[in-house]
mmCIF file of C-alpha atoms in Angstrom:
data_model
loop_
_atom_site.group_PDB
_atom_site.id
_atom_site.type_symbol
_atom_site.label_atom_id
_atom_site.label_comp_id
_atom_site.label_asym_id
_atom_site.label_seq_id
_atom_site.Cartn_x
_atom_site.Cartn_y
_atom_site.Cartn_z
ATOM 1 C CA UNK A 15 47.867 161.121 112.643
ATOM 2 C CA UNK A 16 45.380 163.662 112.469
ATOM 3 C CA UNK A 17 47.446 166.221 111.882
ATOM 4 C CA UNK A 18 48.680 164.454 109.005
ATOM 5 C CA UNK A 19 44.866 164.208 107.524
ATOM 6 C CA UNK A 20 44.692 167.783 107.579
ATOM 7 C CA UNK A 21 47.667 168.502 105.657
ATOM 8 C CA UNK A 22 47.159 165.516 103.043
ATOM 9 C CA UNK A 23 43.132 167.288 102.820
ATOM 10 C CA UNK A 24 44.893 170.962 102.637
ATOM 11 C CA UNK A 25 46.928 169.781 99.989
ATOM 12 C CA UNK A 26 44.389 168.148 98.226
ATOM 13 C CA UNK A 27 42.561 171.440 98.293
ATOM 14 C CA UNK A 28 45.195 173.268 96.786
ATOM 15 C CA UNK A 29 45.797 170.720 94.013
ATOM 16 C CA UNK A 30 42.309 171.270 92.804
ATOM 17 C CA UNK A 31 42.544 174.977 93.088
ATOM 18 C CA UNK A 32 45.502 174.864 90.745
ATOM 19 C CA UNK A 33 43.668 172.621 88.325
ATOM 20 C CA UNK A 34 40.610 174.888 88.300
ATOM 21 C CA UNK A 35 42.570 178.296 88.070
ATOM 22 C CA UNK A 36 44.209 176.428 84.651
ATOM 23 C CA UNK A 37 40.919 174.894 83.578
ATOM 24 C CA UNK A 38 39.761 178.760 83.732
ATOM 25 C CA UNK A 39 42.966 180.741 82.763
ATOM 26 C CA UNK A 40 43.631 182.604 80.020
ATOM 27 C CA UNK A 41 47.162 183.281 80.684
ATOM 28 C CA UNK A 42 49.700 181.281 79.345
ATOM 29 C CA UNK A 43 52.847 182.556 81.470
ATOM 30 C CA UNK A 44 51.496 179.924 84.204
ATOM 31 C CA UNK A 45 51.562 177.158 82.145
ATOM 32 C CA UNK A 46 54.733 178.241 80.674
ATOM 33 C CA UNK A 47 56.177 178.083 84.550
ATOM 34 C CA UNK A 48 55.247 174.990 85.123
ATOM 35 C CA UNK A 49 56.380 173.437 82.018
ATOM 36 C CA UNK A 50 59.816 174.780 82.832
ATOM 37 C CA UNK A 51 59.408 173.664 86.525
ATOM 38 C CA UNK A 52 58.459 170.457 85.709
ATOM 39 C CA UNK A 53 61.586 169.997 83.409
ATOM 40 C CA UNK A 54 63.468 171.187 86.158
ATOM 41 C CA UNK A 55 62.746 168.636 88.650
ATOM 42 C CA UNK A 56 63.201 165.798 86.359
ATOM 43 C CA UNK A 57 66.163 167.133 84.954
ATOM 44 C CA UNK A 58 67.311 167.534 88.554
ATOM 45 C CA UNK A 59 66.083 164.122 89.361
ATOM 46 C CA UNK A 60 68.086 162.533 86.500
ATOM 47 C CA UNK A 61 71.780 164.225 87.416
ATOM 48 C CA UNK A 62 70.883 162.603 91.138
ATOM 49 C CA UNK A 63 70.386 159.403 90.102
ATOM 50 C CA UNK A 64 73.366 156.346 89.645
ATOM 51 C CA UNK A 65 72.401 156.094 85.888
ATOM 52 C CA UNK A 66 75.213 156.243 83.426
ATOM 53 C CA UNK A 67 75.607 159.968 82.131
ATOM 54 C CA UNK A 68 74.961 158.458 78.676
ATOM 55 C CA UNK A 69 71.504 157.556 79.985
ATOM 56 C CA UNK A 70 71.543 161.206 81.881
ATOM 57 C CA UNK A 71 72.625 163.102 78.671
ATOM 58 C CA UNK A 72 69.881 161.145 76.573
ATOM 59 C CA UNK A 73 66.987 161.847 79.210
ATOM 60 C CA UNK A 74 67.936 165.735 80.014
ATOM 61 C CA UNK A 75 67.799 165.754 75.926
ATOM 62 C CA UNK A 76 64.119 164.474 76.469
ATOM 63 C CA UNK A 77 62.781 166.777 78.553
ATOM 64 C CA UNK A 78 64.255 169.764 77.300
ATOM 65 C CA UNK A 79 62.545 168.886 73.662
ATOM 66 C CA UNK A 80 59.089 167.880 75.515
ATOM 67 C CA UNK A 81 59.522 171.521 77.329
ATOM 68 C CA UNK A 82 60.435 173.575 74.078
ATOM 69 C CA UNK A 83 57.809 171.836 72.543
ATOM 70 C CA UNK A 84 55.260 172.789 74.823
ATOM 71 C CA UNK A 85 56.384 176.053 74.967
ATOM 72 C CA UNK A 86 55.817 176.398 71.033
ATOM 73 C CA UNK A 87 52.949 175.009 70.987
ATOM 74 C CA UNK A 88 51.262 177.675 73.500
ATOM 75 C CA UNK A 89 53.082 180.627 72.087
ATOM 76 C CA UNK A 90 52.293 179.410 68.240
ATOM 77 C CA UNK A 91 48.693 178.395 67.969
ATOM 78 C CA UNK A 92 47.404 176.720 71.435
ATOM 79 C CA UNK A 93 46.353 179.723 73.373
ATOM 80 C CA UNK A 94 44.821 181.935 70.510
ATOM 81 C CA UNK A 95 42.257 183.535 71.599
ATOM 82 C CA UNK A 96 39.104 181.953 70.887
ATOM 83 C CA UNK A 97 35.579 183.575 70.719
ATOM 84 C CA UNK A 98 33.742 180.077 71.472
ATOM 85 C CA UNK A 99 34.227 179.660 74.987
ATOM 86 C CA UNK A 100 34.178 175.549 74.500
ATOM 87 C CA UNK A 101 37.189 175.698 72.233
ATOM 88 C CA UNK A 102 38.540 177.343 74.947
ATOM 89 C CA UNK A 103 38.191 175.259 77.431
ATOM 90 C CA UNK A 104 39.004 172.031 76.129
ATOM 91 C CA UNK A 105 42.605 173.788 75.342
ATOM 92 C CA UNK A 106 42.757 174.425 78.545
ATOM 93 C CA UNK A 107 42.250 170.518 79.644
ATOM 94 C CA UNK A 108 44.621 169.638 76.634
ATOM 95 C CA UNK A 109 47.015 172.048 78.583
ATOM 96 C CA UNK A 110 46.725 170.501 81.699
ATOM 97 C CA UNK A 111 47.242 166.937 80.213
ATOM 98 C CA UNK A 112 50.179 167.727 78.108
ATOM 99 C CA UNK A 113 51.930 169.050 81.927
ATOM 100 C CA UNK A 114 52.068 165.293 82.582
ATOM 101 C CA UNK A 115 54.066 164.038 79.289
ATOM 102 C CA UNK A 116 57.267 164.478 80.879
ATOM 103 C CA UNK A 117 56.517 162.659 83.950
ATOM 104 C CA UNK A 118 55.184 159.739 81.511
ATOM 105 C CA UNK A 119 58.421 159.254 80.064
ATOM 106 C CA UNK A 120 59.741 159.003 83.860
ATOM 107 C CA UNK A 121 57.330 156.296 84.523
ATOM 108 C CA UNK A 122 58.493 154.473 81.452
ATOM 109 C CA UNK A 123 61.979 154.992 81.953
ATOM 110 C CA UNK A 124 61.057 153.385 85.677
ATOM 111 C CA UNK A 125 59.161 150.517 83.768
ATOM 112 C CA UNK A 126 62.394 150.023 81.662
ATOM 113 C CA UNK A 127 64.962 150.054 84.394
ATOM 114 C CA UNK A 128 62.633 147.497 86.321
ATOM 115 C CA UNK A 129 62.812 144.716 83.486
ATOM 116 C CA UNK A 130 66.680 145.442 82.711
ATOM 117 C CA UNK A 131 68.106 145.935 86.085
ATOM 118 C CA UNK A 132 69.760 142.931 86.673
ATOM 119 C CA UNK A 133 72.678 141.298 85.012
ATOM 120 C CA UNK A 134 72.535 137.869 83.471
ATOM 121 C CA UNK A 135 75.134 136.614 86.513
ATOM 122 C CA UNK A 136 72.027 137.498 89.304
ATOM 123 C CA UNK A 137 69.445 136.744 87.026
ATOM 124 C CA UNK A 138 68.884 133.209 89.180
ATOM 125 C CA UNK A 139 68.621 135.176 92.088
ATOM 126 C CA UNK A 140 65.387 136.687 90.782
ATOM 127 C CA UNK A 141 62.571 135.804 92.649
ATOM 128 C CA UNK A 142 59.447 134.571 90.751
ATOM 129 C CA UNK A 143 57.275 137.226 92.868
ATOM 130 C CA UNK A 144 60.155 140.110 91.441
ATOM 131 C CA UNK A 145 59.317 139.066 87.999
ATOM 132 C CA UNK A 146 55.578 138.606 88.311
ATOM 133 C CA UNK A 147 55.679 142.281 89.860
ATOM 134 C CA UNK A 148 57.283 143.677 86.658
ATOM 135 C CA UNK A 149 55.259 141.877 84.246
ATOM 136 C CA UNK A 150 52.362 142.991 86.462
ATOM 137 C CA UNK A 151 53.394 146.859 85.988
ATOM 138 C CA UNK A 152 53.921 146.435 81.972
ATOM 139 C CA UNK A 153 50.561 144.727 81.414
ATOM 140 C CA UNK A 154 48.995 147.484 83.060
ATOM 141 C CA UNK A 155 50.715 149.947 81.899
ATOM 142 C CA UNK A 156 49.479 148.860 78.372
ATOM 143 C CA UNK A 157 46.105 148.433 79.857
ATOM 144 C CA UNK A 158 46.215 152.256 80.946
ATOM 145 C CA UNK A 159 47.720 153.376 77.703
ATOM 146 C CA UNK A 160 44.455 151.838 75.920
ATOM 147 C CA UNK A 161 41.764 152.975 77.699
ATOM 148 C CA UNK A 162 43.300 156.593 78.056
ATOM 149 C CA UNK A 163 43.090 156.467 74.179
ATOM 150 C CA UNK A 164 39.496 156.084 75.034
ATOM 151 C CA UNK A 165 38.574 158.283 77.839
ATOM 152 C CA UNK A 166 40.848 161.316 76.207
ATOM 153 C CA UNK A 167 39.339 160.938 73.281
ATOM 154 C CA UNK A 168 37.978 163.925 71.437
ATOM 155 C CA UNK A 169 34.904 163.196 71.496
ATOM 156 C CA UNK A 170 35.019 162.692 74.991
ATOM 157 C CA UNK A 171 36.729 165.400 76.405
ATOM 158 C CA UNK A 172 34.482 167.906 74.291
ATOM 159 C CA UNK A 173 31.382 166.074 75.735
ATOM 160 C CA UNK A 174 33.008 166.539 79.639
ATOM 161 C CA UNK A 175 33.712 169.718 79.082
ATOM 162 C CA UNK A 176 30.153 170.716 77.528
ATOM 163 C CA UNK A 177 28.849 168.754 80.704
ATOM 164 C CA UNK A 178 30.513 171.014 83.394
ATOM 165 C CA UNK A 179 28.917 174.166 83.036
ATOM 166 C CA UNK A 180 25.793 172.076 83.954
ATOM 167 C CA UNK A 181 27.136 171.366 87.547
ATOM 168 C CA UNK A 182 27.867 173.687 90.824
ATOM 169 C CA UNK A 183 29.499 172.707 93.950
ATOM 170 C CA UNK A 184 28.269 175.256 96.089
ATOM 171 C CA UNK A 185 24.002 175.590 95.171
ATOM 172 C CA UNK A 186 21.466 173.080 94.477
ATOM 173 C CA UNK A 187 20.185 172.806 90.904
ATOM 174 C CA UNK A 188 18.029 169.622 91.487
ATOM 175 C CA UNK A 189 14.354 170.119 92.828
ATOM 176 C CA UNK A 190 11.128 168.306 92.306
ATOM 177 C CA UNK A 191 12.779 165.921 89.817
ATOM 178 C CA UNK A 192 11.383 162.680 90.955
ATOM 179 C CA UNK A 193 7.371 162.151 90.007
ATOM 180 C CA UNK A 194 4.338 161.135 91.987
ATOM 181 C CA UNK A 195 4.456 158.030 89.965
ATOM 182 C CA UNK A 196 7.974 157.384 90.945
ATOM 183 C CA UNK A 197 6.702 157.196 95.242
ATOM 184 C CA UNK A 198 3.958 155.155 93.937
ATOM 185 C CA UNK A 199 6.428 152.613 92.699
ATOM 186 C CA UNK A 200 8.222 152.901 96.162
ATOM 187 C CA UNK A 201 5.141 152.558 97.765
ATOM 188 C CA UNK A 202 4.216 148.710 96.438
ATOM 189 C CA UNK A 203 7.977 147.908 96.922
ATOM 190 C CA UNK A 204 7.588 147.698 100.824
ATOM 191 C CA UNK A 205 6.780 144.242 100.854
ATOM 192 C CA UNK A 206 9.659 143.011 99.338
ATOM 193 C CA UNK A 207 12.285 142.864 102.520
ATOM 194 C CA UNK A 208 15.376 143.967 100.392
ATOM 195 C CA UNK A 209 17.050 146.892 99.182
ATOM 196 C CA UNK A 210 19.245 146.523 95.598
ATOM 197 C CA UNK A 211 22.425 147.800 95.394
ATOM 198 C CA UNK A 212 23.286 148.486 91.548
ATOM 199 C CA UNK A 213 26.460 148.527 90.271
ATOM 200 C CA UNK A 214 26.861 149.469 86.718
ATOM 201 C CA UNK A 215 30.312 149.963 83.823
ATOM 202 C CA UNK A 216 27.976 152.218 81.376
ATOM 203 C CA UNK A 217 30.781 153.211 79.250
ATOM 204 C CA UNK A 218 29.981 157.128 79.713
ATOM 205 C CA UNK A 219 32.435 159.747 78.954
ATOM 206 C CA UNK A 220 32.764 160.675 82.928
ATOM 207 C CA UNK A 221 32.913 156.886 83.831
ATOM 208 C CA UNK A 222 35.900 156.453 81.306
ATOM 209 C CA UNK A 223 37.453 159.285 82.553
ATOM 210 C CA UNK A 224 37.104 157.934 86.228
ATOM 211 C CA UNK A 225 38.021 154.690 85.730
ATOM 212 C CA UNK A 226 41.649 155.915 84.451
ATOM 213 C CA UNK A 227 42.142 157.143 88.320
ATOM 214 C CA UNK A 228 40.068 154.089 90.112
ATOM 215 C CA UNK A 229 41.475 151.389 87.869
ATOM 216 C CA UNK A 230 37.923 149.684 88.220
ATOM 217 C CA UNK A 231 35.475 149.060 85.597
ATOM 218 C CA UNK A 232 32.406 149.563 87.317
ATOM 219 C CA UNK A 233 32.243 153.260 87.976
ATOM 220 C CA UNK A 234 28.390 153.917 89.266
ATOM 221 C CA UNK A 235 26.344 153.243 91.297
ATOM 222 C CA UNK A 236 22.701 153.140 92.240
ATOM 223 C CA UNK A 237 19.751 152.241 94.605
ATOM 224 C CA UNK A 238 16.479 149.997 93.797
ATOM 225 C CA UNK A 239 13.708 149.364 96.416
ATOM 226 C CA UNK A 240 12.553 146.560 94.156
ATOM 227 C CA UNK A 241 14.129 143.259 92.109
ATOM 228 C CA UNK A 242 13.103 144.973 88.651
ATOM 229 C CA UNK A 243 14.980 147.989 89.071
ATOM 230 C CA UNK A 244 11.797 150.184 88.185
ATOM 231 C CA UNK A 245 12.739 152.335 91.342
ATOM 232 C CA UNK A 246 16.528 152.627 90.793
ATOM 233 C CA UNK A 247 17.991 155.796 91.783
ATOM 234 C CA UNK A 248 21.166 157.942 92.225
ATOM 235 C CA UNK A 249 23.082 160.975 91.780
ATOM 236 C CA UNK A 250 24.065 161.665 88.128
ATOM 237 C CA UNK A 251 24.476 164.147 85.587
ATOM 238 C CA UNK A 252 21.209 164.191 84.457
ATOM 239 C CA UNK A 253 21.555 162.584 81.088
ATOM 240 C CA UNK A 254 21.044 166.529 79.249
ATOM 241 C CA UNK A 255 17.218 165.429 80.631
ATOM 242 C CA UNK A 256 17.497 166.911 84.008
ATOM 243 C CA UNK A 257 19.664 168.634 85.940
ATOM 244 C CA UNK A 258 22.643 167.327 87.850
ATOM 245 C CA UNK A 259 22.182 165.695 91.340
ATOM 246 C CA UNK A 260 19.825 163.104 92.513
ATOM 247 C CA UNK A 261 17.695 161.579 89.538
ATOM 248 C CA UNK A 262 15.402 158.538 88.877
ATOM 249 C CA UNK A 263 17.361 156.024 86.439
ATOM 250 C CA UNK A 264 15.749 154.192 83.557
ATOM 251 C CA UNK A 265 17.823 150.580 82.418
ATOM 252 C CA UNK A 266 18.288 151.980 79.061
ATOM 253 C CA UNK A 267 20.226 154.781 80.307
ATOM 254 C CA UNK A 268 23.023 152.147 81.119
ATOM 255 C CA UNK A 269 23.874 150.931 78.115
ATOM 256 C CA UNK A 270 26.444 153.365 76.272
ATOM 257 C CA UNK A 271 28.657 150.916 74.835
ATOM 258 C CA UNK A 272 28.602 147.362 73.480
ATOM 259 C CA UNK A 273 30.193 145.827 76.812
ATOM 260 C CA UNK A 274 27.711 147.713 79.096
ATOM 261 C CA UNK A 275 26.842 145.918 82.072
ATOM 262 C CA UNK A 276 25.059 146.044 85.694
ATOM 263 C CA UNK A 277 25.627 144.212 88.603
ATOM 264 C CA UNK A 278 22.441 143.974 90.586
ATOM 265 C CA UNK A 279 23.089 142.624 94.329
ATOM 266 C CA UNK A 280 20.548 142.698 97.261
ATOM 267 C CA UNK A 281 20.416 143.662 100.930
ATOM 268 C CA UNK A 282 17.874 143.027 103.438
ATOM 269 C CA UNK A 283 15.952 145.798 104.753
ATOM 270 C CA UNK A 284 12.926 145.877 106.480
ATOM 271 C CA UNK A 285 9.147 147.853 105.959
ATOM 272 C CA UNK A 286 10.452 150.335 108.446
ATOM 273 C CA UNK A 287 13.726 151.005 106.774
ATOM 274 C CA UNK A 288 12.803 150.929 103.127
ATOM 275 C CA UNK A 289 10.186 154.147 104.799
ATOM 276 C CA UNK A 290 12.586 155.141 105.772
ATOM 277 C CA UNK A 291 14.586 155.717 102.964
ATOM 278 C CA UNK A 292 11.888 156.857 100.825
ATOM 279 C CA UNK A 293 11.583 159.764 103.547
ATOM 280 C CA UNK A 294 15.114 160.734 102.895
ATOM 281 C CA UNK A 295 14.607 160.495 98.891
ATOM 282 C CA UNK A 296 11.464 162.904 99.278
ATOM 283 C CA UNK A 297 13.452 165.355 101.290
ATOM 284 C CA UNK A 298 16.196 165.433 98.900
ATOM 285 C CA UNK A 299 14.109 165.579 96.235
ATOM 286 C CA UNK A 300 11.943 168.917 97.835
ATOM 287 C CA UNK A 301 15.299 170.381 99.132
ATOM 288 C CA UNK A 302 17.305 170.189 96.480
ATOM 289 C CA UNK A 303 20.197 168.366 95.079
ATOM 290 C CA UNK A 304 23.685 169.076 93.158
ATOM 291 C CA UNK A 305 25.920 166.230 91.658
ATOM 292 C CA UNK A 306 29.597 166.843 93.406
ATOM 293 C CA UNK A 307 32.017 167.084 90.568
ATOM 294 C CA UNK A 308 34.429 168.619 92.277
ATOM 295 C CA UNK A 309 34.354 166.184 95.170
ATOM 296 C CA UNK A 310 35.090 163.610 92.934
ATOM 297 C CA UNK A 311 38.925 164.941 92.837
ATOM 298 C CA UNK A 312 38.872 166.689 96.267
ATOM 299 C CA UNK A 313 36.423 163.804 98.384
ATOM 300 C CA UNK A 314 34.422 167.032 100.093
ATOM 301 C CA UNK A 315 31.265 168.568 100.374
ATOM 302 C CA UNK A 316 30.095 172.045 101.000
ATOM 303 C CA UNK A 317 26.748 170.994 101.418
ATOM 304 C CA UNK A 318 24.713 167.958 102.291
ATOM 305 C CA UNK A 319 22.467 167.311 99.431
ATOM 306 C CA UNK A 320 25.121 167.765 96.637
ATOM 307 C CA UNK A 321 26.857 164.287 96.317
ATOM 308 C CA UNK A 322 28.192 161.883 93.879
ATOM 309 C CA UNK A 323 26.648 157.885 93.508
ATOM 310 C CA UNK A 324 28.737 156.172 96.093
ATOM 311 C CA UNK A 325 28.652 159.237 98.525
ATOM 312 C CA UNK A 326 24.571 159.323 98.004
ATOM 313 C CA UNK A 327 24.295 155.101 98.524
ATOM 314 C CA UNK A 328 26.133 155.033 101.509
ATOM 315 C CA UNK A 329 24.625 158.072 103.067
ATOM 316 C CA UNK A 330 21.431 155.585 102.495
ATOM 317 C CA UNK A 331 22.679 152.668 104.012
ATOM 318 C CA UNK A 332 23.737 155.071 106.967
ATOM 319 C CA UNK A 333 20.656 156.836 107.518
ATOM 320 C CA UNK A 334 18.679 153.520 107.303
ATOM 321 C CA UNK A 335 21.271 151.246 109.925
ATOM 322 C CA UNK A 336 22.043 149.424 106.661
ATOM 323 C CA UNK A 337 25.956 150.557 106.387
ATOM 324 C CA UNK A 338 28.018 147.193 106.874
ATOM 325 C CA UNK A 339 31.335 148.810 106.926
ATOM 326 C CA UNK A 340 32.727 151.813 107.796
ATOM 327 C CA UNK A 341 34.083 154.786 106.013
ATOM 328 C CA UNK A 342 33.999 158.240 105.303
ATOM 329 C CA UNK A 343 30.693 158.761 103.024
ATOM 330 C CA UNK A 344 32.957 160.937 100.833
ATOM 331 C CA UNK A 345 35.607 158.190 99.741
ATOM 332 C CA UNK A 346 33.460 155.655 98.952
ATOM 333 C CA UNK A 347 34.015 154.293 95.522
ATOM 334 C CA UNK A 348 31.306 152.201 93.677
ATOM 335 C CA UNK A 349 33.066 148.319 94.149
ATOM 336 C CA UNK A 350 33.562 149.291 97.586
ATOM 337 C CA UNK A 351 30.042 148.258 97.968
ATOM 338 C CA UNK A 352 30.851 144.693 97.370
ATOM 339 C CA UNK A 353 35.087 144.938 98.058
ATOM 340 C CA UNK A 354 34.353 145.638 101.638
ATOM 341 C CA UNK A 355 31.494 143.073 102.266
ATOM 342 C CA UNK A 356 33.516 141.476 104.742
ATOM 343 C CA UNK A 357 30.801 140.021 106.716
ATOM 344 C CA UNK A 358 28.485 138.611 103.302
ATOM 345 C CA UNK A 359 25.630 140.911 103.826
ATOM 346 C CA UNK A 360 25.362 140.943 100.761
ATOM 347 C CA UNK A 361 23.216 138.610 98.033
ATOM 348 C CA UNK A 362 24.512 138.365 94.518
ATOM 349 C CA UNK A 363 21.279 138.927 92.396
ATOM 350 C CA UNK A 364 22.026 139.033 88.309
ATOM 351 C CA UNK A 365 23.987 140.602 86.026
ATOM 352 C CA UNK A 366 22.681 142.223 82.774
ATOM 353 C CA UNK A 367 25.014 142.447 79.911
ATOM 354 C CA UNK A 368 23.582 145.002 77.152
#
């Protein structure tokens, strides 16, 4: 078993190196390779399968057009050379998204056979759990379809891909960030016994982005050491205010789209552990902090202090003997928070809805 972990983490590691060499490459004989391989395997796949070769003929036609197409489009006018080094880059994520077109057709060929797979004679034998399972898949397959409209939207990925520059994944870029008047705020929140758990659908470009892989809609989250939230706190990009990694967070900053909402929920904590944690904020803070991008994609960390939200909360919880389930730090999402509250530690507070 744990060999097994290694080799799923080694191969996560080389799937991100891959990503980043063709976020970064100027070449575009390596995306031309894997255009053709990926055509290869499906076209493989296809000729394997029991489907009529009327179906076979009509699907190898597919992906050979998606593959000369891509090939055009990189030798015609995608990989120019471009002096503004954003332009760049965001061809370089279009490139990387366009790699997955043909396996999109395969998923929707595996939609289609799912619905029309049986014949009117065994129709009757069709379970009702068969058929809610396909209509399951559809609906959210059109549910993905629509909000990747909106997370790959131009706009978007030209605002990601401004954003990266801004992070590192191997050096602290965070120090000092948090003010005096932001411990004096901790300070009067010691009397209140409980620690707030904040989780929050903001409607960011990175949270649209992430929900497309988590499939949640509340994609942050932060820390309060008091009910109004004047203390809440987490790693984040910085909002272009600060730098990325572990930053105070104002309720405004929440709201980025018209169904913007938090989810506030309380644990208790005592005088002792709420010092606690304030200890560990301060030492962050003076140390230095990084937001993990990367980690996002490969659930790792090169050093302690640079985290994402979940990763920082239930490092927290941890350090304080507040944790109520257990996990690695680094594959925490956000709704685990309240998914995995399986013994009701936690309170449901209120929800705001901006």
């Amino acid at each position: 078993m744990r060999v097994k972990k290694v080799y799923l983490l080694l191969i996560q590691f080389l799937i991100i190196i891959l990503l980043i060499s063709l976020l970064f490459t100027k070449s575009t004989a390596i995306f031309a390779v894997i255009f053709a391989l990926s055509a290869s395997i499906l076209i493989i796949h296809i000729l394997v399968s029991k489907n009529s070769w009327k179906v076979k003929i009509m699907f190898i036609s597919i992906y050979t057009l998606i593959l000369i197409l891509q090939e055009v489009f990189i030798a015609s006018t995608f990989f120019n050379n471009s002096s503004i080094w954003l332009a760049f880059l965001v061809k370089n994520i279009i490139g990387i998204i366009i790699i997955f077109v043909p396996f999109f057709v395969r998923y929707l060929h595996y939609i289609y056979t799912l619905e029309h797979q049986f014949s009117m004679i065994s129709k009757t034998s069709i379970s009702f759990d068969m058929i809610r399972e396909i209509n399951n898949k559809r609906n959210s397959l059109k549910k993905n379809v629509s909000k990747s409209k909106t997370a790959l939207s131009k706009e978007n990925i030209y605002e990601i891909a401004n954003d990266i520059p801004r992070h590192s994944y191997i050096k602290y870029l965070n120090r000092n960030a948090l003010s005096e008047s932001y411990f004096a705020e901790c300070e009067k929140s010691l009397n209140d016994e409980n620690l707030y758990i904040v989780l929050s659908s903001t409607g960011s470009s990175a949270s649209e982005l992430i929900s497309l892989f988590t499939q949640k809609n509340y994609n942050h989250v932060s820390l309060s050491l008091d009910k109004e939230l004047k203390t809440t706190i987490s790693y984040n990009g910085g909002e272009n205010l600060t730098l990325p990694g572990l930053n105070q967070e104002q309720l405004e900053s929440f709201n980025k789209k018209s169904d913007a909402s938090i989810m506030v929920y309380k644990i208790k904590a005592t005088k002792e552990q709420k010092k606690r944690i304030i200890e560990e904020i301060n030492e962050i803070n003076n140390a230095g902090s990084a937001y993990n991008l990367v980690g996002l994609v490969t659930k790792a960390s090169i050093r302690p202090n640079i985290m994402f939200c979940s990763q920082f909360v239930y490092s927290i919880l941890k350090i304080a003997n507040l944790e109520y389930f257990e996990a690695n730090n680094t594959k925490v999402k956000p709704t685990d928070f309240v998914e995995n509250d399986y013994y009701r530690k936690l309170e449901f507070c209120y929800e705001i809805a901006f």
